[in-house]
Coordinates of C-alpha atoms and ligand atoms in Angstrom, one line a residue:
X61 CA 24.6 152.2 6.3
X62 CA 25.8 151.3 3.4
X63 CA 23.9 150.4 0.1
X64 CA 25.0 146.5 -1.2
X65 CA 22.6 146.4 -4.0
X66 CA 20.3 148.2 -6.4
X67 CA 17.3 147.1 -4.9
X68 CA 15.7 150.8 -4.0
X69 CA 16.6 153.2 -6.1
X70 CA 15.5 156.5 -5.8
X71 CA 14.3 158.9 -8.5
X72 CA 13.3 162.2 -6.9
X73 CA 10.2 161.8 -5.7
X74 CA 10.0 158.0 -7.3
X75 CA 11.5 154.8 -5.7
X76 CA 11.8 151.8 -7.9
X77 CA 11.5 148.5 -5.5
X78 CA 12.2 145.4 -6.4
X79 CA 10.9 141.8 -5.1
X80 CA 12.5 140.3 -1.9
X81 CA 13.0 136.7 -0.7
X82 CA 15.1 137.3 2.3
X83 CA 15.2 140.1 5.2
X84 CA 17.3 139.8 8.2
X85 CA 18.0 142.2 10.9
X86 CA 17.3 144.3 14.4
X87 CA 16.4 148.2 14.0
X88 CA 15.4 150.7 16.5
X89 CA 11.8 152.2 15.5
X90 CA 12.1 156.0 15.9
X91 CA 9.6 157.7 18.8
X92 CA 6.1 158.0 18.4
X93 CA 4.3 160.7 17.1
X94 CA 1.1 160.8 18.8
X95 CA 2.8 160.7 22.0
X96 CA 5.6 163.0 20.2
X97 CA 2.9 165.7 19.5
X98 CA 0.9 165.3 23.3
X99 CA 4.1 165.6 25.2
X100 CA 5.6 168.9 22.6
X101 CA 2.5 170.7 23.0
X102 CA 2.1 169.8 27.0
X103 CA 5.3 170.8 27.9
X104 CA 4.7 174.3 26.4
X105 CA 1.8 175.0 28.7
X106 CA 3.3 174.0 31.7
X107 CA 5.5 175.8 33.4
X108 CA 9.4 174.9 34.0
X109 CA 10.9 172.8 31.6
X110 CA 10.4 169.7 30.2
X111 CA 13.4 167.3 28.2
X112 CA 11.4 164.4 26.0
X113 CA 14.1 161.9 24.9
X114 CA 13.6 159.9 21.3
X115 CA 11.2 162.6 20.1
X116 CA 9.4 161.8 16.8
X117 CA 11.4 162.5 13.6
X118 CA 9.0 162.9 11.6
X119 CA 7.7 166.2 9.3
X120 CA 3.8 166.4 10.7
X121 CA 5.8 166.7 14.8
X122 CA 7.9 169.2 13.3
X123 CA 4.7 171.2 12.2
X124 CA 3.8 171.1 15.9
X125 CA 7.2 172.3 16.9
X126 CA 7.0 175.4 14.2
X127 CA 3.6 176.1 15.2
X128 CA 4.8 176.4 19.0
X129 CA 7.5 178.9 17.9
X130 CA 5.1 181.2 16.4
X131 CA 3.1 180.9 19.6
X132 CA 6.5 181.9 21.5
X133 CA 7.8 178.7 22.5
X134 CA 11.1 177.8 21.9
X135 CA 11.6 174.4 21.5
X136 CA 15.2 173.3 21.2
X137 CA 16.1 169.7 19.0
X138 CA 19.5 168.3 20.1
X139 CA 20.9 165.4 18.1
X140 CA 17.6 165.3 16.0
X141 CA 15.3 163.9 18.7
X142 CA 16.3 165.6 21.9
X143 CA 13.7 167.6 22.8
X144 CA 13.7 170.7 25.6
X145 CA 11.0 173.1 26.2
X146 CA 10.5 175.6 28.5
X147 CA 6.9 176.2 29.1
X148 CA 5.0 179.1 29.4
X149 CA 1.8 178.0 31.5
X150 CA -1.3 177.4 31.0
X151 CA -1.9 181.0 28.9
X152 CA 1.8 182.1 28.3
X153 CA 1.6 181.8 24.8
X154 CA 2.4 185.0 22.5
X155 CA -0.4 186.2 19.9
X156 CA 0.5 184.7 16.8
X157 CA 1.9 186.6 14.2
X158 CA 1.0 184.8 11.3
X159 CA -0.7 182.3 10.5
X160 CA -0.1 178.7 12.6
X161 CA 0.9 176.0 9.6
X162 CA 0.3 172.5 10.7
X163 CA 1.8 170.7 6.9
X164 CA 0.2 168.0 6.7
X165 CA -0.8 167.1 10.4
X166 CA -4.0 167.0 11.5
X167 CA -3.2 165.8 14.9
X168 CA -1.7 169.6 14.9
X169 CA -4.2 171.6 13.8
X170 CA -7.3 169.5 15.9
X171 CA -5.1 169.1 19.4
X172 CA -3.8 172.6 19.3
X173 CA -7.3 173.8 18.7
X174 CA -8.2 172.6 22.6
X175 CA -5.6 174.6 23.7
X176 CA -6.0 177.8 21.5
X177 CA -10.1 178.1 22.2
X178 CA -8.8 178.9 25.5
X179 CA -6.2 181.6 24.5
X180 CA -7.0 185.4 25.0
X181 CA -6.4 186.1 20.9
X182 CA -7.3 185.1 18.0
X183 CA -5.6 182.5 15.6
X184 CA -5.5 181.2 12.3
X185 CA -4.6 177.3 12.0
X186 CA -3.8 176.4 8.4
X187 CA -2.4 173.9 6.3
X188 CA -1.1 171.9 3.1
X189 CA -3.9 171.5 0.5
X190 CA -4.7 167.8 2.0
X191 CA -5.2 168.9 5.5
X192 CA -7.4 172.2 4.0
X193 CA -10.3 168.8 2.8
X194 CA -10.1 167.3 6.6
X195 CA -13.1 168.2 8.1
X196 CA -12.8 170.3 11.6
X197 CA -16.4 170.9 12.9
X198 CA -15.7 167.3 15.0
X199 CA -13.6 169.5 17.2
X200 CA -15.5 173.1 16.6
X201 CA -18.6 171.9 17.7
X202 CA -17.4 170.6 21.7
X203 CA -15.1 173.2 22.0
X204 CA -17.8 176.4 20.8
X205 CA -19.7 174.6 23.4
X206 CA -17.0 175.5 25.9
X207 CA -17.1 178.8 24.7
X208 CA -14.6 179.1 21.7
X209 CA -15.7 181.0 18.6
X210 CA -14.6 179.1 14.8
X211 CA -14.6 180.5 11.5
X212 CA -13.8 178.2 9.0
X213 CA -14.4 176.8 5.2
X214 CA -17.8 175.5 4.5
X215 CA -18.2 175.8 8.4
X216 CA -15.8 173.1 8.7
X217 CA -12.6 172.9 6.7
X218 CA -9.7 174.8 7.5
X219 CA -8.2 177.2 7.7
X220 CA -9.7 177.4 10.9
X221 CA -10.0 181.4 12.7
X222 CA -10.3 180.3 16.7
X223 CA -11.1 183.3 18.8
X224 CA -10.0 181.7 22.1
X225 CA -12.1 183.0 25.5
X226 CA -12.2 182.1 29.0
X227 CA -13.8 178.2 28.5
X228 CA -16.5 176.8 31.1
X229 CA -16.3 172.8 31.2
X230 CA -18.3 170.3 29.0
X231 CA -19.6 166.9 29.5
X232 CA -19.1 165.4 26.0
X233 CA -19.7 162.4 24.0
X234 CA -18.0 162.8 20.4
X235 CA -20.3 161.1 17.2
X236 CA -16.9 159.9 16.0
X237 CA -14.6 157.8 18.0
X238 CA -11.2 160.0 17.5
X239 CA -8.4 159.9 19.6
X240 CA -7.5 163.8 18.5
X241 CA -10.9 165.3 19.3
X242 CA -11.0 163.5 23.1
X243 CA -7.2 165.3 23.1
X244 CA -8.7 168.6 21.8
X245 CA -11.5 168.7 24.4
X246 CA -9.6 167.7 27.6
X247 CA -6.3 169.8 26.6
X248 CA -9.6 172.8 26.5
X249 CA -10.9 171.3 29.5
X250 CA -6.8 172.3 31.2
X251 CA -8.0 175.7 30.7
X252 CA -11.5 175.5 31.5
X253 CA -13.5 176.5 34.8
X254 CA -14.9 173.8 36.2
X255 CA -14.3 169.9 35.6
X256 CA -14.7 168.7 31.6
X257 CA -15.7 165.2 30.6
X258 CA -15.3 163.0 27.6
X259 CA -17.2 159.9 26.9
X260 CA -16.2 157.5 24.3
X261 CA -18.8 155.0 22.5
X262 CA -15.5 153.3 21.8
X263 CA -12.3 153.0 23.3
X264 CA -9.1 155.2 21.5
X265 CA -5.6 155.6 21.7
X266 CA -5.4 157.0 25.7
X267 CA -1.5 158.8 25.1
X268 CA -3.4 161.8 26.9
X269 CA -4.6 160.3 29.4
X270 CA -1.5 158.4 30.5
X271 CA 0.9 162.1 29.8
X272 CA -1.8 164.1 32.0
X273 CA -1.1 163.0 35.5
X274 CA 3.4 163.4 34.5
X275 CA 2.7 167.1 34.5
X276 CA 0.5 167.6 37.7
X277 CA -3.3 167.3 35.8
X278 CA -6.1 166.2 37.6
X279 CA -7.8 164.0 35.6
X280 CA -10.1 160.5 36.3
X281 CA -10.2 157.9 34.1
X282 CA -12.9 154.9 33.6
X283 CA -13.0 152.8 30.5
X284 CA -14.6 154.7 28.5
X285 CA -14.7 158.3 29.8
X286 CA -12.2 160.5 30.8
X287 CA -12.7 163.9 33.0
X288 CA -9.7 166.7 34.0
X289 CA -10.1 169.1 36.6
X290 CA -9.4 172.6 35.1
X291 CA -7.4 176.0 35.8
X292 CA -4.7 173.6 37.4
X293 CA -0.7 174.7 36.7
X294 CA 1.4 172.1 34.8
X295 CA 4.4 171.6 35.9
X296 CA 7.5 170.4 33.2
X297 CA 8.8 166.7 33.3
X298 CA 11.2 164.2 31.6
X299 CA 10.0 161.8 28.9
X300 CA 11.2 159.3 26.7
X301 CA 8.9 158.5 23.9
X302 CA 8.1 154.8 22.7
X303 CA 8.9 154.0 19.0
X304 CA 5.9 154.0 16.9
X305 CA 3.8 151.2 16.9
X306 CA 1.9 152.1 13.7
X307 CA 5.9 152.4 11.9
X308 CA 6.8 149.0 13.3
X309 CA 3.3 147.9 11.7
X310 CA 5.3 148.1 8.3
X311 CA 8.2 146.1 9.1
X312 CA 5.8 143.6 11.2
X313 CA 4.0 142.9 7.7
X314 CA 7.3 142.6 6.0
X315 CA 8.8 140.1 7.9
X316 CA 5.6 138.1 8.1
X317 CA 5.5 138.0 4.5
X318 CA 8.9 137.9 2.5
X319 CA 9.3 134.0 2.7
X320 CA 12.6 134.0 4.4
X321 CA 12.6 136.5 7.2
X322 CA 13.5 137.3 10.7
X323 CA 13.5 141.0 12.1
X324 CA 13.9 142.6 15.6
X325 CA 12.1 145.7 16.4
X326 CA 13.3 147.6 19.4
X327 CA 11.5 149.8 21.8
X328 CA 8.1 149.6 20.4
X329 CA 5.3 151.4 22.1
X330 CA 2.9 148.4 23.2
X331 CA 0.1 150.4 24.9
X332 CA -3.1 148.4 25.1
X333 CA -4.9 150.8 23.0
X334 CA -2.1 150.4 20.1
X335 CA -1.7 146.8 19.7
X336 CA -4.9 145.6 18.0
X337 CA -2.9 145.0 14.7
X338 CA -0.5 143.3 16.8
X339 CA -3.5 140.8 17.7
X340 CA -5.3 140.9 14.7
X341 CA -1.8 139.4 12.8
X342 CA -1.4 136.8 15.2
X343 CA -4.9 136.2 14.9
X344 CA -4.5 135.6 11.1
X345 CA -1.4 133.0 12.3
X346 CA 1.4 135.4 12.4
X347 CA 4.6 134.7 14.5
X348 CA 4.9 137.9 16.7
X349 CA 6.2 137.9 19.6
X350 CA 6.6 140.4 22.1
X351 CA 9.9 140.7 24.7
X352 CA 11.7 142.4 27.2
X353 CA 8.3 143.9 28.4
X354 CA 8.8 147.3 30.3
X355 CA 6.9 150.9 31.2
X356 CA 8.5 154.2 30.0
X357 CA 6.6 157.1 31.3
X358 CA 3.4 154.6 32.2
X359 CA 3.3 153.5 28.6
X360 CA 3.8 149.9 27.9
X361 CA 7.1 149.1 25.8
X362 CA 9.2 146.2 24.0
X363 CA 10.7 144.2 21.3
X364 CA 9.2 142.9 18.7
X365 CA 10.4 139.4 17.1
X366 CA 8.5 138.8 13.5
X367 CA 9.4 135.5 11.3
X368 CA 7.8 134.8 7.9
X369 CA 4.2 132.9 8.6
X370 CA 1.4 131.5 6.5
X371 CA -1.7 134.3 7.3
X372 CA -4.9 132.9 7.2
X373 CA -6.8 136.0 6.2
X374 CA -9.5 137.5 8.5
X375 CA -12.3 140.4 8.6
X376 CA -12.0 143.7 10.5
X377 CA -15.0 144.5 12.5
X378 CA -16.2 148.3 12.8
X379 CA -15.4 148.3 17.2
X380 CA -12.3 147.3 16.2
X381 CA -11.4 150.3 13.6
X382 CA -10.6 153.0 15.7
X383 CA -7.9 151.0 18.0
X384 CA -6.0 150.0 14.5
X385 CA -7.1 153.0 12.1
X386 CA -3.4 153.5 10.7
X387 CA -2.2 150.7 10.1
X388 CA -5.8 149.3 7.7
X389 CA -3.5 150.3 4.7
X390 CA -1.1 147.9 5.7
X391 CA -3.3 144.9 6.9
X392 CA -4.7 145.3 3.2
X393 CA -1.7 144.3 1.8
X394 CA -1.2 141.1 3.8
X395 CA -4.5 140.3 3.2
X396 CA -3.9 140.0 -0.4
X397 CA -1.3 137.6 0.5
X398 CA -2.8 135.8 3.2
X399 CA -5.3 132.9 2.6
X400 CA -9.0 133.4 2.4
X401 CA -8.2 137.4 2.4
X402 CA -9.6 140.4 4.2
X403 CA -12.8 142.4 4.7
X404 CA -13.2 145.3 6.6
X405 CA -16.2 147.5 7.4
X406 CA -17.6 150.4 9.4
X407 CA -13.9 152.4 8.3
X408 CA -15.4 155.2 6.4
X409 CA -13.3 157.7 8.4
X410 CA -10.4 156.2 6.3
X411 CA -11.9 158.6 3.7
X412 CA -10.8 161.8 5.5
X413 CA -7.6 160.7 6.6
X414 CA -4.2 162.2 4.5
X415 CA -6.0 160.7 1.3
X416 CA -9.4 158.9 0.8
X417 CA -7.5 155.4 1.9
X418 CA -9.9 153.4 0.7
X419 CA -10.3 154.5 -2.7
X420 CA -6.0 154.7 -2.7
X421 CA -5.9 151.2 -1.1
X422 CA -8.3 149.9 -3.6
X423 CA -6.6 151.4 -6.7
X424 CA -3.1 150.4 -6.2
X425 CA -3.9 147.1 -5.1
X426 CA -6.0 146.3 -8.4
X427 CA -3.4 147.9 -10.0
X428 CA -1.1 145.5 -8.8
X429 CA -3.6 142.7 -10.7
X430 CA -5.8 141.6 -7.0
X431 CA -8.9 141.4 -7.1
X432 CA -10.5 143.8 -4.5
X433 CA -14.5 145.4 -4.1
X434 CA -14.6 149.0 -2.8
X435 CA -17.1 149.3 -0.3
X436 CA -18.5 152.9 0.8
X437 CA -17.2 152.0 4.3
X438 CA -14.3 149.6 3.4
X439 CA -13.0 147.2 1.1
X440 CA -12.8 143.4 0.4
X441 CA -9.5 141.7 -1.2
X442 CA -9.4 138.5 -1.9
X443 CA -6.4 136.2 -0.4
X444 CA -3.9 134.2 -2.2
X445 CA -3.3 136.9 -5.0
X446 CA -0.2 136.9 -6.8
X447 CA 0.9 140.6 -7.2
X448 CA 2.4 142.4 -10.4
X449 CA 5.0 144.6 -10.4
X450 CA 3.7 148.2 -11.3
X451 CA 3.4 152.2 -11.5
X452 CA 2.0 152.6 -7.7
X453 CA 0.7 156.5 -6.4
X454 CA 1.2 157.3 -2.7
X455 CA -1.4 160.0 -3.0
X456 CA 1.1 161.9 -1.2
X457 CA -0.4 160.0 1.8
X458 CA 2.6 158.5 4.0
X459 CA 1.2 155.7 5.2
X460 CA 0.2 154.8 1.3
X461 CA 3.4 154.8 0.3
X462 CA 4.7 152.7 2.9
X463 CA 2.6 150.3 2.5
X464 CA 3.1 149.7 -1.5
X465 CA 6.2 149.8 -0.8
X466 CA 6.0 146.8 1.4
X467 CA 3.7 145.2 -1.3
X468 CA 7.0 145.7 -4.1
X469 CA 8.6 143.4 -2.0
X470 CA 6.0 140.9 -2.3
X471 CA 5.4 141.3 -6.5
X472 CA 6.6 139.4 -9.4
X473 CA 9.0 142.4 -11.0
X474 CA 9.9 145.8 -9.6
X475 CA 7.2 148.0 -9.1
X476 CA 7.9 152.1 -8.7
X477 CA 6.4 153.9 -6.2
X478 CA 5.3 157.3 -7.3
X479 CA 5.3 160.5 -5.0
X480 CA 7.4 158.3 -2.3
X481 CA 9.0 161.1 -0.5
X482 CA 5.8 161.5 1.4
X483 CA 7.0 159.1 3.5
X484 CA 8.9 161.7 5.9
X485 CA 5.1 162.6 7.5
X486 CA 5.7 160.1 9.6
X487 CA 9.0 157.9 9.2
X488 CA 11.6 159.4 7.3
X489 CA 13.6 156.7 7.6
X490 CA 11.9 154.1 6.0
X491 CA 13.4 153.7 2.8
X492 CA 16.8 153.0 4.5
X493 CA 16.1 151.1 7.3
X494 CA 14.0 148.6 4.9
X495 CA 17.2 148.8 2.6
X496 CA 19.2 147.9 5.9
X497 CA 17.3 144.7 5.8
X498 CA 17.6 143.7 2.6
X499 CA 20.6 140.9 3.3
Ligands
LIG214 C1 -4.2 160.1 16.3 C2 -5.5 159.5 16.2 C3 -6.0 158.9 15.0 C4 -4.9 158.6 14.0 C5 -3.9 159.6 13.9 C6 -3.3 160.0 15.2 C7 -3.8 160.6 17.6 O1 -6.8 159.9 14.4 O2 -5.4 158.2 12.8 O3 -2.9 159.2 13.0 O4 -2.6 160.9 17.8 O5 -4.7 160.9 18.5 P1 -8.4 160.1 14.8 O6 -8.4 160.5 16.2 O7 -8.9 161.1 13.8 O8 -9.0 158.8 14.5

């Protein structure tokens, strides 16, 4: 692609971003990574191999595929997201020999925790300084029920020591509705005697769910629980992921807002459990449409068609949090920008994610001169806010980043976004597709 203007321009770890009346194009979204991460770390516990086409780019999947090498997996990347593995069953895995670094990832450390507690060693999952503040006792406490022993910071930060053993089953209902602990138990319950349970107070992303029964699990599933039949060989598959809903979610808010925009998204993961922000835009009065509706592995998929709309503005309710958890940062920008603006409540877990989100939603956006409230469990912004060009901090959180970067676009004067190169956690190429729009 080539570069036609000046509009982003990078300075190391900076990226100035100027304001933008028009974007026009169609872009492939590059694969998923909480599918990318379930399928990598499946494959390598089944046996025979597996080939998972349009594998997530990003850094935090390429902590999973490291941390599966040191376990002696040897995941091959062909054309950058061609994935093969040959697994190694259910307990092939070699005793580490150092410690397992997930980066940034936390879907890393707390999946790969399931499958570890059922190991016959002992491991060390680590991290970067961000993922050494998440806490991990949500997943140490179901899975020393099962059996597992944990050491760990303050009894809950990492790095986390798991001294795997042979696992009996649980029937569990998590205190917080999280996608990666329901992953950690059931990929512990693969290993366990016996048949484990999961019950949700809420519904969350079901990617496990929905990859289970492709390599030969036994599992049952009801709204809102989930059980899998344990001790059962997996047996290797082919995939080809979805792109990323929650990257698309960036582009979707984009095209909404620059004043003169139409953009095509292709091969968007549309699983039901994915696509609240989807509905909660066109709630707000956003054109989105959805076409060329297909399945890929049993998970929904399509094209997404966005044209700049007026938003109305709207209020997040907490049942709804969980289903559209990564993409809040975003929705906070275009509800600055939409009408009556946006509240949303009953979100503190955005406090523990890759940065406290709120407090780094909060500050950037009053930065940019809007007028927001923090609240302990969310925020408030009000709508119709005209936004100022500005020193902006990603807090070295991805999904930060992306989202001021979006809001640039949508200020008076350039606006630079400090500590930008986080953005490869989750979509390296971000800054040049969004400079591939740019007409
Ligand atoms: C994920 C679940 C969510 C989400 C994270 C990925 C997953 O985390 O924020 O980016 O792949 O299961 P929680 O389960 O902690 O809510």
């Amino acid at each position: 692609m080539v570069a036609k203007d000046q509009d982003i321009k990078p300075f190391e770890d900076k990226i100035q971003i100027s304001p933008c009346t028009k974007l026009r194009g169609s872009v492939s979204i590059p694969g998923d990574k909480s599918i990318s991460h379930r399928l990598a770390m499946l494959a390598s516990i089944a046996e025979g191999e597996s080939t998972i086409a349009n594998f997530s780019t990003s850094a935090d999947c390429h902590s999973t595929l490291e941390c599966l090498r040191a376990l002696g997996i040897d995941p091959v990347v062909r054309d950058g997201t061609h994935l093969t593995i040959l697994g190694r069953g259910l307990t092939g895995f070699r005793t580490p020999g150092q410690d397992l670094n997930a980066g940034n990832s936390g879907s890393t450390l707390r999946m790969l925790s399931g499958i570890l507690a059922g190991q016959p060693f002992t491991s060390i999952l680590s991290g970067d300084a961000s993922l050494c503040r998440r806490p991990m006792d949500r997943v140490m406490e179901p899975l020393s029920r099962m059996g597992a022993r944990f050491e760990a910071r303050e009894h809950k930060y990492p790095p986390l020591t798991v001294s795997g053993t042979s696992l009996r089953w649980i029937s569990y209902s998590p205190t917080v509705s999280s996608a990666q602990v329901k992953t950690a138990i059931l990929f512990a319950g693969l290993l366990a005697e016996g048949v484990t349970e999961v019950i949700e107070r809420v519904p969350t992303r079901n990617h496990t769910e929905i990859a289970l029964p492709q390599f030969g699990a036994a599992i049952e599933v009801s709204p809102l629980s989930v059980s899998v039949t344990g001790r059962k060989q997996l047996h290797g598959s082919e995939f080809i992921v979805p792109g990323d809903p929650s990257s698309a979610a960036f582009f979707v808010v984009a095209g909404l807002l620059v004043p003169d925009a139409e953009l095509t998204l292709h091969g968007v993961g549309l699983n039901p459990t994915r696509i609240e922000f989807f509905e909660f835009v066109r709630a707000m009065g956003g054109r989105v449409q959805f076409l060329n509706l297909r399945e890929q592995n049993g998970e929904p998929v399509g094209d997404v068609v966005v044209r700049s709309s007026e938003l109305e503005g709207g209020s997040i309710a907490p049942h709804q949090v969980p289903l559209l958890i990564d993409e809040i940062p975003i929705l906070a920008v275009a509800g600055a920008r939409s009408r009556k603006g946006l509240s949303i409540r009953g979100a503190q877990e955005l406090r523990v994610k890759e940065s406290d989100r709120i407090a780094a939603v909060v500050k950037n956006l009053a930065a940019m001169g809007a007028e927001v409230k923090e609240l302990d469990d969310g925020f408030e912004v009000k709508g119709n806010q005209r936004l100022r060009g500005t020193d902006l901090e990603s807090f070295g959180d991805h999904r930060i980043a992306m989202a001021f970067s979006v809001a640039a676009l949508l200020a008076d004067s350039p606006a630079v976004i400090h500590g930008a190169d986080c953005v490869k956690i989750s979509f390296p190429s971000f800054f040049s597709i969004l400079h591939s729009l740019r007409t």
